[in-house]
mmCIF file of N, CA and C in Angstrom:
data_model
loop_
_atom_site.group_PDB
_atom_site.id
_atom_site.type_symbol
_atom_site.label_atom_id
_atom_site.label_comp_id
_atom_site.label_asym_id
_atom_site.label_seq_id
_atom_site.Cartn_x
_atom_site.Cartn_y
_atom_site.Cartn_z
ATOM 1 N N MET A 1 -6.894 -11.290 -11.970
ATOM 2 C CA MET A 1 -6.856 -12.647 -11.478
ATOM 3 C C MET A 1 -6.942 -12.667 -9.951
ATOM 4 N N SER A 2 -6.279 -11.725 -9.280
ATOM 5 C CA SER A 2 -6.327 -11.673 -7.815
ATOM 6 C C SER A 2 -7.739 -11.387 -7.333
ATOM 7 N N GLU A 3 -8.449 -10.488 -8.038
ATOM 8 C CA GLU A 3 -9.814 -10.175 -7.644
ATOM 9 C C GLU A 3 -10.703 -11.407 -7.754
ATOM 10 N N ASP A 4 -10.555 -12.168 -8.826
ATOM 11 C CA ASP A 4 -11.347 -13.391 -8.988
ATOM 12 C C ASP A 4 -11.074 -14.379 -7.861
ATOM 13 N N LYS A 5 -9.810 -14.526 -7.478
ATOM 14 C CA LYS A 5 -9.462 -15.431 -6.387
ATOM 15 C C LYS A 5 -10.071 -14.957 -5.070
ATOM 16 N N ALA A 6 -9.991 -13.656 -4.817
ATOM 17 C CA ALA A 6 -10.546 -13.111 -3.579
ATOM 18 C C ALA A 6 -12.067 -13.265 -3.552
ATOM 19 N N ARG A 7 -12.715 -13.022 -4.666
ATOM 20 C CA ARG A 7 -14.174 -13.176 -4.725
ATOM 21 C C ARG A 7 -14.587 -14.627 -4.476
ATOM 22 N N SER A 8 -13.787 -15.571 -4.918
ATOM 23 C CA SER A 8 -14.130 -16.979 -4.721
ATOM 24 C C SER A 8 -14.053 -17.365 -3.245
ATOM 25 N N LEU A 9 -13.283 -16.635 -2.451
ATOM 26 C CA LEU A 9 -13.184 -16.924 -1.014
ATOM 27 C C LEU A 9 -14.455 -16.508 -0.294
ATOM 28 N N ASP A 10 -14.844 -15.254 -0.471
ATOM 29 C CA ASP A 10 -16.064 -14.747 0.156
ATOM 30 C C ASP A 10 -16.354 -13.361 -0.404
ATOM 31 N N GLY A 11 -16.860 -13.312 -1.591
ATOM 32 C CA GLY A 11 -17.108 -12.066 -2.283
ATOM 33 C C GLY A 11 -18.119 -11.151 -1.612
ATOM 34 N N GLU A 12 -18.971 -11.688 -0.746
ATOM 35 C CA GLU A 12 -19.980 -10.851 -0.105
ATOM 36 C C GLU A 12 -19.384 -9.961 0.977
ATOM 37 N N LEU A 13 -18.301 -10.390 1.606
ATOM 38 C CA LEU A 13 -17.696 -9.609 2.675
ATOM 39 C C LEU A 13 -16.629 -8.642 2.172
ATOM 40 N N LEU A 14 -16.285 -8.747 0.897
ATOM 41 C CA LEU A 14 -15.210 -7.936 0.349
ATOM 42 C C LEU A 14 -15.771 -6.851 -0.552
ATOM 43 N N ASN A 15 -15.056 -5.738 -0.579
ATOM 44 C CA ASN A 15 -15.438 -4.636 -1.443
ATOM 45 C C ASN A 15 -14.283 -4.379 -2.400
ATOM 46 N N PHE A 16 -14.566 -4.349 -3.678
ATOM 47 C CA PHE A 16 -13.533 -4.139 -4.682
ATOM 48 C C PHE A 16 -13.716 -2.774 -5.336
ATOM 49 N N GLU A 17 -12.658 -2.005 -5.363
ATOM 50 C CA GLU A 17 -12.664 -0.689 -5.987
ATOM 51 C C GLU A 17 -11.465 -0.606 -6.919
ATOM 52 N N ARG A 18 -11.591 0.159 -7.960
ATOM 53 C CA ARG A 18 -10.476 0.354 -8.895
ATOM 54 C C ARG A 18 -10.143 1.834 -8.972
ATOM 55 N N ILE A 19 -8.852 2.118 -8.983
ATOM 56 C CA ILE A 19 -8.388 3.482 -9.213
ATOM 57 C C ILE A 19 -7.336 3.428 -10.319
ATOM 58 N N PRO A 20 -7.088 4.547 -10.976
ATOM 59 C CA PRO A 20 -6.046 4.556 -12.011
ATOM 60 C C PRO A 20 -4.676 4.276 -11.398
ATOM 61 N N ARG A 21 -3.790 3.710 -12.199
ATOM 62 C CA ARG A 21 -2.421 3.460 -11.744
ATOM 63 C C ARG A 21 -1.665 4.773 -11.635
ATOM 64 N N SER A 22 -0.746 4.819 -10.682
ATOM 65 C CA SER A 22 0.102 5.998 -10.525
ATOM 66 C C SER A 22 1.159 6.066 -11.607
ATOM 67 N N ARG A 23 1.661 4.899 -11.956
ATOM 68 C CA ARG A 23 2.760 4.857 -12.922
ATOM 69 C C ARG A 23 2.716 3.534 -13.659
ATOM 70 N N GLU A 24 2.782 3.610 -14.968
ATOM 71 C CA GLU A 24 2.852 2.410 -15.792
ATOM 72 C C GLU A 24 4.314 1.972 -15.901
ATOM 73 N N VAL A 25 4.535 0.716 -16.186
ATOM 74 C CA VAL A 25 5.886 0.215 -16.379
ATOM 75 C C VAL A 25 6.527 0.985 -17.536
ATOM 76 N N GLY A 26 7.706 1.513 -17.303
ATOM 77 C CA GLY A 26 8.432 2.254 -18.326
ATOM 78 C C GLY A 26 8.049 3.716 -18.440
ATOM 79 N N GLN A 27 7.058 4.154 -17.686
ATOM 80 C CA GLN A 27 6.642 5.559 -17.737
ATOM 81 C C GLN A 27 7.717 6.429 -17.095
ATOM 82 N N SER A 28 7.951 7.605 -17.651
ATOM 83 C CA SER A 28 8.971 8.489 -17.094
ATOM 84 C C SER A 28 8.543 8.993 -15.723
ATOM 85 N N TYR A 29 9.534 9.307 -14.891
ATOM 86 C CA TYR A 29 9.230 9.799 -13.548
ATOM 87 C C TYR A 29 8.529 11.150 -13.597
ATOM 88 N N ILE A 30 8.886 11.983 -14.556
ATOM 89 C CA ILE A 30 8.256 13.308 -14.668
ATOM 90 C C ILE A 30 6.771 13.164 -14.976
ATOM 91 N N SER A 31 6.428 12.373 -15.969
ATOM 92 C CA SER A 31 5.011 12.219 -16.313
ATOM 93 C C SER A 31 4.255 11.458 -15.228
ATOM 94 N N SER A 32 4.960 10.646 -14.448
ATOM 95 C CA SER A 32 4.277 9.909 -13.384
ATOM 96 C C SER A 32 3.808 10.830 -12.256
ATOM 97 N N ILE A 33 4.386 12.008 -12.159
ATOM 98 C CA ILE A 33 3.909 12.986 -11.161
ATOM 99 C C ILE A 33 2.443 13.304 -11.429
ATOM 100 N N PHE A 34 2.113 13.553 -12.687
ATOM 101 C CA PHE A 34 0.741 13.919 -13.043
ATOM 102 C C PHE A 34 -0.214 12.735 -12.915
ATOM 103 N N SER A 35 0.225 11.555 -13.321
ATOM 104 C CA SER A 35 -0.652 10.393 -13.193
ATOM 105 C C SER A 35 -0.836 10.005 -11.726
ATOM 106 N N THR A 36 0.155 10.275 -10.889
ATOM 107 C CA THR A 36 0.020 10.005 -9.454
ATOM 108 C C THR A 36 -0.978 10.970 -8.815
ATOM 109 N N ILE A 37 -0.932 12.222 -9.200
ATOM 110 C CA ILE A 37 -1.910 13.204 -8.697
ATOM 111 C C ILE A 37 -3.316 12.785 -9.107
ATOM 112 N N TYR A 38 -3.463 12.362 -10.347
ATOM 113 C CA TYR A 38 -4.754 11.903 -10.855
ATOM 114 C C TYR A 38 -5.245 10.691 -10.059
ATOM 115 N N ALA A 39 -4.365 9.714 -9.825
ATOM 116 C CA ALA A 39 -4.725 8.520 -9.056
ATOM 117 C C ALA A 39 -5.057 8.872 -7.605
ATOM 118 N N THR A 40 -4.355 9.855 -7.057
ATOM 119 C CA THR A 40 -4.592 10.267 -5.674
ATOM 120 C C THR A 40 -6.002 10.832 -5.497
ATOM 121 N N TYR A 41 -6.465 11.574 -6.478
ATOM 122 C CA TYR A 41 -7.841 12.096 -6.448
ATOM 123 C C TYR A 41 -8.831 10.939 -6.268
ATOM 124 N N PHE A 42 -8.683 9.895 -7.077
ATOM 125 C CA PHE A 42 -9.567 8.741 -6.985
ATOM 126 C C PHE A 42 -9.376 7.995 -5.668
ATOM 127 N N ALA A 43 -8.141 7.903 -5.206
ATOM 128 C CA ALA A 43 -7.861 7.210 -3.946
ATOM 129 C C ALA A 43 -8.569 7.890 -2.775
ATOM 130 N N PHE A 44 -8.545 9.220 -2.757
ATOM 131 C CA PHE A 44 -9.235 9.940 -1.689
ATOM 132 C C PHE A 44 -10.725 9.629 -1.696
ATOM 133 N N GLU A 45 -11.335 9.588 -2.866
ATOM 134 C CA GLU A 45 -12.759 9.261 -2.957
ATOM 135 C C GLU A 45 -13.040 7.858 -2.428
ATOM 136 N N VAL A 46 -12.248 6.892 -2.862
ATOM 137 C CA VAL A 46 -12.460 5.493 -2.470
ATOM 138 C C VAL A 46 -12.255 5.308 -0.973
ATOM 139 N N VAL A 47 -11.185 5.856 -0.438
ATOM 140 C CA VAL A 47 -10.898 5.681 0.992
ATOM 141 C C VAL A 47 -11.942 6.400 1.838
ATOM 142 N N TYR A 48 -12.341 7.596 1.437
ATOM 143 C CA TYR A 48 -13.358 8.324 2.204
ATOM 144 C C TYR A 48 -14.695 7.572 2.197
ATOM 145 N N ARG A 49 -15.080 7.074 1.044
ATOM 146 C CA ARG A 49 -16.361 6.379 0.918
ATOM 147 C C ARG A 49 -16.379 5.076 1.724
ATOM 148 N N ASN A 50 -15.255 4.355 1.755
ATOM 149 C CA ASN A 50 -15.215 3.042 2.413
ATOM 150 C C ASN A 50 -14.728 3.080 3.853
ATOM 151 N N ARG A 51 -13.917 4.060 4.192
ATOM 152 C CA ARG A 51 -13.357 4.200 5.543
ATOM 153 C C ARG A 51 -12.895 2.857 6.112
ATOM 154 N N PRO A 52 -11.887 2.274 5.492
ATOM 155 C CA PRO A 52 -11.455 0.928 5.888
ATOM 156 C C PRO A 52 -10.771 0.889 7.250
ATOM 157 N N ASP A 53 -10.890 -0.243 7.919
ATOM 158 C CA ASP A 53 -10.173 -0.481 9.168
ATOM 159 C C ASP A 53 -8.742 -0.918 8.883
ATOM 160 N N LEU A 54 -8.558 -1.616 7.761
ATOM 161 C CA LEU A 54 -7.257 -2.162 7.394
ATOM 162 C C LEU A 54 -7.032 -1.976 5.902
ATOM 163 N N VAL A 55 -5.835 -1.497 5.560
ATOM 164 C CA VAL A 55 -5.415 -1.405 4.160
ATOM 165 C C VAL A 55 -4.107 -2.171 4.049
ATOM 166 N N VAL A 56 -4.094 -3.191 3.188
ATOM 167 C CA VAL A 56 -2.891 -3.968 2.929
ATOM 168 C C VAL A 56 -2.462 -3.651 1.501
ATOM 169 N N LEU A 57 -1.224 -3.197 1.366
ATOM 170 C CA LEU A 57 -0.713 -2.741 0.075
ATOM 171 C C LEU A 57 0.441 -3.609 -0.379
ATOM 172 N N ASN A 58 0.620 -3.674 -1.688
ATOM 173 C CA ASN A 58 1.772 -4.364 -2.253
ATOM 174 C C ASN A 58 2.007 -3.828 -3.648
ATOM 175 N N GLY A 59 3.231 -3.469 -3.919
ATOM 176 C CA GLY A 59 3.632 -3.124 -5.267
ATOM 177 C C GLY A 59 3.296 -1.717 -5.700
ATOM 178 N N PRO A 60 3.847 -1.337 -6.834
ATOM 179 C CA PRO A 60 3.660 0.018 -7.345
ATOM 180 C C PRO A 60 2.321 0.163 -8.041
ATOM 181 N N GLY A 61 2.095 1.308 -8.596
ATOM 182 C CA GLY A 61 0.898 1.514 -9.394
ATOM 183 C C GLY A 61 -0.175 2.248 -8.642
ATOM 184 N N THR A 62 -0.636 1.709 -7.541
ATOM 185 C CA THR A 62 -1.707 2.369 -6.800
ATOM 186 C C THR A 62 -1.423 2.539 -5.320
ATOM 187 N N CYS A 63 -0.388 1.922 -4.807
ATOM 188 C CA CYS A 63 -0.245 1.882 -3.346
ATOM 189 C C CYS A 63 0.090 3.228 -2.710
ATOM 190 N N ILE A 64 0.870 4.067 -3.348
ATOM 191 C CA ILE A 64 1.233 5.349 -2.730
ATOM 192 C C ILE A 64 0.004 6.246 -2.559
ATOM 193 N N PRO A 65 -0.837 6.437 -3.591
ATOM 194 C CA PRO A 65 -2.041 7.254 -3.375
ATOM 195 C C PRO A 65 -2.989 6.688 -2.324
ATOM 196 N N ILE A 66 -3.163 5.375 -2.312
ATOM 197 C CA ILE A 66 -4.041 4.755 -1.309
ATOM 198 C C ILE A 66 -3.465 4.959 0.094
ATOM 199 N N ALA A 67 -2.170 4.742 0.247
ATOM 200 C CA ALA A 67 -1.528 4.943 1.551
ATOM 201 C C ALA A 67 -1.656 6.388 1.995
ATOM 202 N N PHE A 68 -1.435 7.309 1.083
ATOM 203 C CA PHE A 68 -1.526 8.733 1.424
ATOM 204 C C PHE A 68 -2.948 9.092 1.848
ATOM 205 N N ALA A 69 -3.939 8.632 1.091
ATOM 206 C CA ALA A 69 -5.334 8.941 1.419
ATOM 207 C C ALA A 69 -5.730 8.324 2.760
ATOM 208 N N ALA A 70 -5.385 7.062 2.968
ATOM 209 C CA ALA A 70 -5.739 6.396 4.227
ATOM 210 C C ALA A 70 -5.046 7.060 5.413
ATOM 211 N N ALA A 71 -3.780 7.430 5.247
ATOM 212 C CA ALA A 71 -3.040 8.099 6.322
ATOM 213 C C ALA A 71 -3.631 9.477 6.605
ATOM 214 N N PHE A 72 -4.028 10.183 5.566
ATOM 215 C CA PHE A 72 -4.624 11.516 5.746
ATOM 216 C C PHE A 72 -5.918 11.428 6.556
ATOM 217 N N PHE A 73 -6.822 10.528 6.166
ATOM 218 C CA PHE A 73 -8.091 10.414 6.886
ATOM 219 C C PHE A 73 -7.895 9.858 8.296
ATOM 220 N N ASP A 74 -6.869 9.053 8.493
ATOM 221 C CA ASP A 74 -6.523 8.589 9.835
ATOM 222 C C ASP A 74 -6.005 9.758 10.671
ATOM 223 N N LEU A 75 -5.179 10.588 10.076
ATOM 224 C CA LEU A 75 -4.605 11.741 10.778
ATOM 225 C C LEU A 75 -5.673 12.726 11.245
ATOM 226 N N ILE A 76 -6.647 12.987 10.393
ATOM 227 C CA ILE A 76 -7.692 13.952 10.772
ATOM 228 C C ILE A 76 -8.873 13.275 11.471
ATOM 229 N N ARG A 77 -8.709 12.007 11.810
ATOM 230 C CA ARG A 77 -9.657 11.221 12.609
ATOM 231 C C ARG A 77 -11.004 10.991 11.930
ATOM 232 N N VAL A 78 -11.014 10.961 10.605
ATOM 233 C CA VAL A 78 -12.213 10.574 9.885
ATOM 234 C C VAL A 78 -12.374 9.062 9.976
ATOM 235 N N SER A 79 -11.254 8.365 10.026
ATOM 236 C CA SER A 79 -11.267 6.908 10.170
ATOM 237 C C SER A 79 -10.084 6.490 11.031
ATOM 238 N N ASP A 80 -10.137 5.254 11.493
ATOM 239 C CA ASP A 80 -9.022 4.673 12.242
ATOM 240 C C ASP A 80 -8.537 3.478 11.428
ATOM 241 N N THR A 81 -7.509 3.705 10.627
ATOM 242 C CA THR A 81 -7.078 2.712 9.659
ATOM 243 C C THR A 81 -5.658 2.245 9.955
ATOM 244 N N THR A 82 -5.461 0.932 9.956
ATOM 245 C CA THR A 82 -4.132 0.349 10.020
ATOM 246 C C THR A 82 -3.676 0.138 8.581
ATOM 247 N N ILE A 83 -2.464 0.600 8.267
ATOM 248 C CA ILE A 83 -1.944 0.516 6.902
ATOM 249 C C ILE A 83 -0.675 -0.324 6.914
ATOM 250 N N ILE A 84 -0.680 -1.402 6.134
ATOM 251 C CA ILE A 84 0.451 -2.328 6.078
ATOM 252 C C ILE A 84 0.862 -2.517 4.621
ATOM 253 N N TYR A 85 2.155 -2.455 4.395
ATOM 254 C CA TYR A 85 2.714 -2.722 3.071
ATOM 255 C C TYR A 85 3.466 -4.041 3.133
ATOM 256 N N GLU A 86 3.165 -4.962 2.238
ATOM 257 C CA GLU A 86 3.907 -6.221 2.181
ATOM 258 C C GLU A 86 4.861 -6.170 1.001
ATOM 259 N N GLU A 87 6.147 -6.226 1.309
ATOM 260 C CA GLU A 87 7.179 -6.178 0.275
ATOM 261 C C GLU A 87 7.232 -7.493 -0.477
ATOM 262 N N SER A 88 7.576 -7.413 -1.740
ATOM 263 C CA SER A 88 7.676 -8.585 -2.599
ATOM 264 C C SER A 88 8.773 -9.531 -2.119
ATOM 265 N N ILE A 89 8.550 -10.813 -2.326
ATOM 266 C CA ILE A 89 9.557 -11.814 -1.977
ATOM 267 C C ILE A 89 10.820 -11.635 -2.820
ATOM 268 N N CYS A 90 10.689 -10.965 -3.952
ATOM 269 C CA CYS A 90 11.845 -10.723 -4.836
ATOM 270 C C CYS A 90 12.821 -9.709 -4.235
ATOM 271 N N ARG A 91 12.374 -8.931 -3.294
ATOM 272 C CA ARG A 91 13.227 -7.915 -2.688
ATOM 273 C C ARG A 91 14.047 -8.539 -1.581
ATOM 274 N N VAL A 92 15.324 -8.791 -1.881
ATOM 275 C CA VAL A 92 16.216 -9.493 -0.968
ATOM 276 C C VAL A 92 17.189 -8.527 -0.295
ATOM 277 N N ASN A 93 17.709 -7.559 -1.036
ATOM 278 C CA ASN A 93 18.761 -6.676 -0.518
ATOM 279 C C ASN A 93 18.302 -5.294 -0.110
ATOM 280 N N LYS A 94 17.273 -4.761 -0.775
ATOM 281 C CA LYS A 94 16.780 -3.435 -0.410
ATOM 282 C C LYS A 94 15.304 -3.326 -0.727
ATOM 283 N N LEU A 95 14.645 -2.375 -0.096
ATOM 284 C CA LEU A 95 13.225 -2.164 -0.310
ATOM 285 C C LEU A 95 12.976 -1.600 -1.704
ATOM 286 N N SER A 96 11.807 -1.896 -2.238
ATOM 287 C CA SER A 96 11.382 -1.288 -3.494
ATOM 288 C C SER A 96 11.181 0.206 -3.264
ATOM 289 N N MET A 97 11.045 0.957 -4.358
ATOM 290 C CA MET A 97 10.852 2.400 -4.223
ATOM 291 C C MET A 97 9.575 2.710 -3.435
ATOM 292 N N SER A 98 8.493 1.991 -3.731
ATOM 293 C CA SER A 98 7.239 2.222 -3.005
ATOM 294 C C SER A 98 7.401 1.929 -1.515
ATOM 295 N N ALA A 99 8.011 0.808 -1.202
ATOM 296 C CA ALA A 99 8.214 0.449 0.205
ATOM 297 C C ALA A 99 9.117 1.457 0.901
ATOM 298 N N ALA A 100 10.165 1.898 0.225
ATOM 299 C CA ALA A 100 11.083 2.877 0.825
ATOM 300 C C ALA A 100 10.377 4.202 1.089
ATOM 301 N N ILE A 101 9.569 4.657 0.135
ATOM 302 C CA ILE A 101 8.811 5.911 0.330
ATOM 303 C C ILE A 101 7.925 5.793 1.558
ATOM 304 N N LEU A 102 7.214 4.685 1.666
ATOM 305 C CA LEU A 102 6.303 4.502 2.791
ATOM 306 C C LEU A 102 7.052 4.274 4.105
ATOM 307 N N TYR A 103 8.151 3.550 4.057
ATOM 308 C CA TYR A 103 8.958 3.282 5.248
ATOM 309 C C TYR A 103 9.516 4.586 5.818
ATOM 310 N N TYR A 104 10.147 5.379 4.974
ATOM 311 C CA TYR A 104 10.795 6.601 5.450
ATOM 312 C C TYR A 104 9.805 7.745 5.723
ATOM 313 N N SER A 105 8.654 7.726 5.081
ATOM 314 C CA SER A 105 7.671 8.794 5.298
ATOM 315 C C SER A 105 6.932 8.634 6.619
ATOM 316 N N GLY A 106 6.851 7.417 7.105
ATOM 317 C CA GLY A 106 6.110 7.178 8.336
ATOM 318 C C GLY A 106 4.602 7.208 8.144
ATOM 319 N N LEU A 107 4.130 7.150 6.912
ATOM 320 C CA LEU A 107 2.693 7.195 6.636
ATOM 321 C C LEU A 107 1.958 5.923 7.029
ATOM 322 N N ILE A 108 2.697 4.813 7.109
ATOM 323 C CA ILE A 108 2.021 3.540 7.329
ATOM 324 C C ILE A 108 2.445 2.925 8.664
ATOM 325 N N ASP A 109 1.699 1.930 9.086
ATOM 326 C CA ASP A 109 1.949 1.299 10.377
ATOM 327 C C ASP A 109 3.067 0.268 10.337
ATOM 328 N N ASP A 110 3.194 -0.445 9.200
ATOM 329 C CA ASP A 110 4.211 -1.486 9.143
ATOM 330 C C ASP A 110 4.554 -1.837 7.702
ATOM 331 N N VAL A 111 5.782 -2.276 7.517
ATOM 332 C CA VAL A 111 6.238 -2.864 6.260
ATOM 333 C C VAL A 111 6.638 -4.295 6.581
ATOM 334 N N LEU A 112 6.014 -5.242 5.906
ATOM 335 C CA LEU A 112 6.343 -6.646 6.096
ATOM 336 C C LEU A 112 7.381 -7.050 5.063
ATOM 337 N N VAL A 113 8.459 -7.668 5.508
ATOM 338 C CA VAL A 113 9.511 -8.138 4.603
ATOM 339 C C VAL A 113 9.626 -9.647 4.725
ATOM 340 N N GLN A 114 10.142 -10.271 3.666
ATOM 341 C CA GLN A 114 10.176 -11.728 3.615
ATOM 342 C C GLN A 114 11.572 -12.312 3.751
ATOM 343 N N TRP A 115 12.549 -11.464 4.052
ATOM 344 C CA TRP A 115 13.925 -11.924 4.223
ATOM 345 C C TRP A 115 14.505 -11.317 5.494
ATOM 346 N N PRO A 116 15.152 -12.118 6.335
ATOM 347 C CA PRO A 116 15.714 -11.596 7.592
ATOM 348 C C PRO A 116 16.751 -10.501 7.362
ATOM 349 N N GLY A 117 17.454 -10.532 6.227
ATOM 350 C CA GLY A 117 18.437 -9.492 5.931
ATOM 351 C C GLY A 117 17.809 -8.127 5.753
ATOM 352 N N LEU A 118 16.602 -8.093 5.193
ATOM 353 C CA LEU A 118 15.900 -6.806 5.053
ATOM 354 C C LEU A 118 15.483 -6.274 6.423
ATOM 355 N N LYS A 119 15.062 -7.162 7.292
ATOM 356 C CA LYS A 119 14.708 -6.745 8.657
ATOM 357 C C LYS A 119 15.925 -6.148 9.355
ATOM 358 N N ALA A 120 17.092 -6.749 9.150
ATOM 359 C CA ALA A 120 18.315 -6.237 9.773
ATOM 360 C C ALA A 120 18.672 -4.860 9.210
ATOM 361 N N LYS A 121 18.462 -4.672 7.928
ATOM 362 C CA LYS A 121 18.809 -3.406 7.276
ATOM 363 C C LYS A 121 17.778 -2.309 7.558
ATOM 364 N N TYR A 122 16.515 -2.705 7.722
ATOM 365 C CA TYR A 122 15.417 -1.765 7.974
ATOM 366 C C TYR A 122 14.707 -2.212 9.251
ATOM 367 N N PRO A 123 15.198 -1.809 10.397
ATOM 368 C CA PRO A 123 14.733 -2.373 11.673
ATOM 369 C C PRO A 123 13.266 -2.120 12.016
ATOM 370 N N ARG A 124 12.651 -1.103 11.445
ATOM 371 C CA ARG A 124 11.230 -0.858 11.743
ATOM 372 C C ARG A 124 10.298 -1.776 10.955
ATOM 373 N N CYS A 125 10.853 -2.569 10.055
ATOM 374 C CA CYS A 125 10.056 -3.545 9.312
ATOM 375 C C CYS A 125 9.771 -4.755 10.191
ATOM 376 N N THR A 126 8.795 -5.537 9.763
ATOM 377 C CA THR A 126 8.491 -6.792 10.437
ATOM 378 C C THR A 126 8.825 -7.933 9.490
ATOM 379 N N PHE A 127 9.660 -8.845 9.935
ATOM 380 C CA PHE A 127 10.003 -10.038 9.159
ATOM 381 C C PHE A 127 8.828 -11.003 9.266
ATOM 382 N N ILE A 128 8.287 -11.416 8.129
ATOM 383 C CA ILE A 128 7.099 -12.283 8.103
ATOM 384 C C ILE A 128 7.345 -13.566 8.892
ATOM 385 N N GLY A 129 8.557 -14.098 8.884
ATOM 386 C CA GLY A 129 8.864 -15.289 9.641
ATOM 387 C C GLY A 129 8.645 -15.126 11.126
ATOM 388 N N ASP A 130 8.718 -13.880 11.622
ATOM 389 C CA ASP A 130 8.477 -13.624 13.038
ATOM 390 C C ASP A 130 6.990 -13.594 13.392
ATOM 391 N N LEU A 131 6.116 -13.479 12.411
ATOM 392 C CA LEU A 131 4.673 -13.385 12.678
ATOM 393 C C LEU A 131 4.098 -14.683 13.221
ATOM 394 N N LYS A 132 4.710 -15.791 12.877
ATOM 395 C CA LYS A 132 4.188 -17.081 13.350
ATOM 396 C C LYS A 132 4.291 -17.206 14.861
ATOM 397 N N ASP A 133 5.173 -16.433 15.486
ATOM 398 C CA ASP A 133 5.353 -16.495 16.930
ATOM 399 C C ASP A 133 4.374 -15.592 17.675
ATOM 400 N N GLU A 134 3.642 -14.764 16.951
ATOM 401 C CA GLU A 134 2.725 -13.822 17.623
ATOM 402 C C GLU A 134 1.360 -14.384 17.813
#
């Protein structure tokens, strides 16, 4: 549904790619290691082929492999990519596992949060309410 909405805005300027999910809902953490490795393989291909200037991520499933691939190619100077993770509005007290992995790993440029309490708890995040002033 999100892809259809994005295409209706300006499908000619957008590029849509699909990669396998890292983890399905209810999948065990042990088996998700293998599915994440599999998804990472595809993520590296997609990021290398497209060399994006900006990657905006949200939610589990594919964001960790995409972030890792984009950060890797940025690190070795194949591309210059800004990587931003937008945390769900449902996250009021603590970051999701995906956001926490990316926040603490330093792989991405910013984590956007939608509650001032999260900004206070995770100071390197950007509170979306503060963006209107920039």
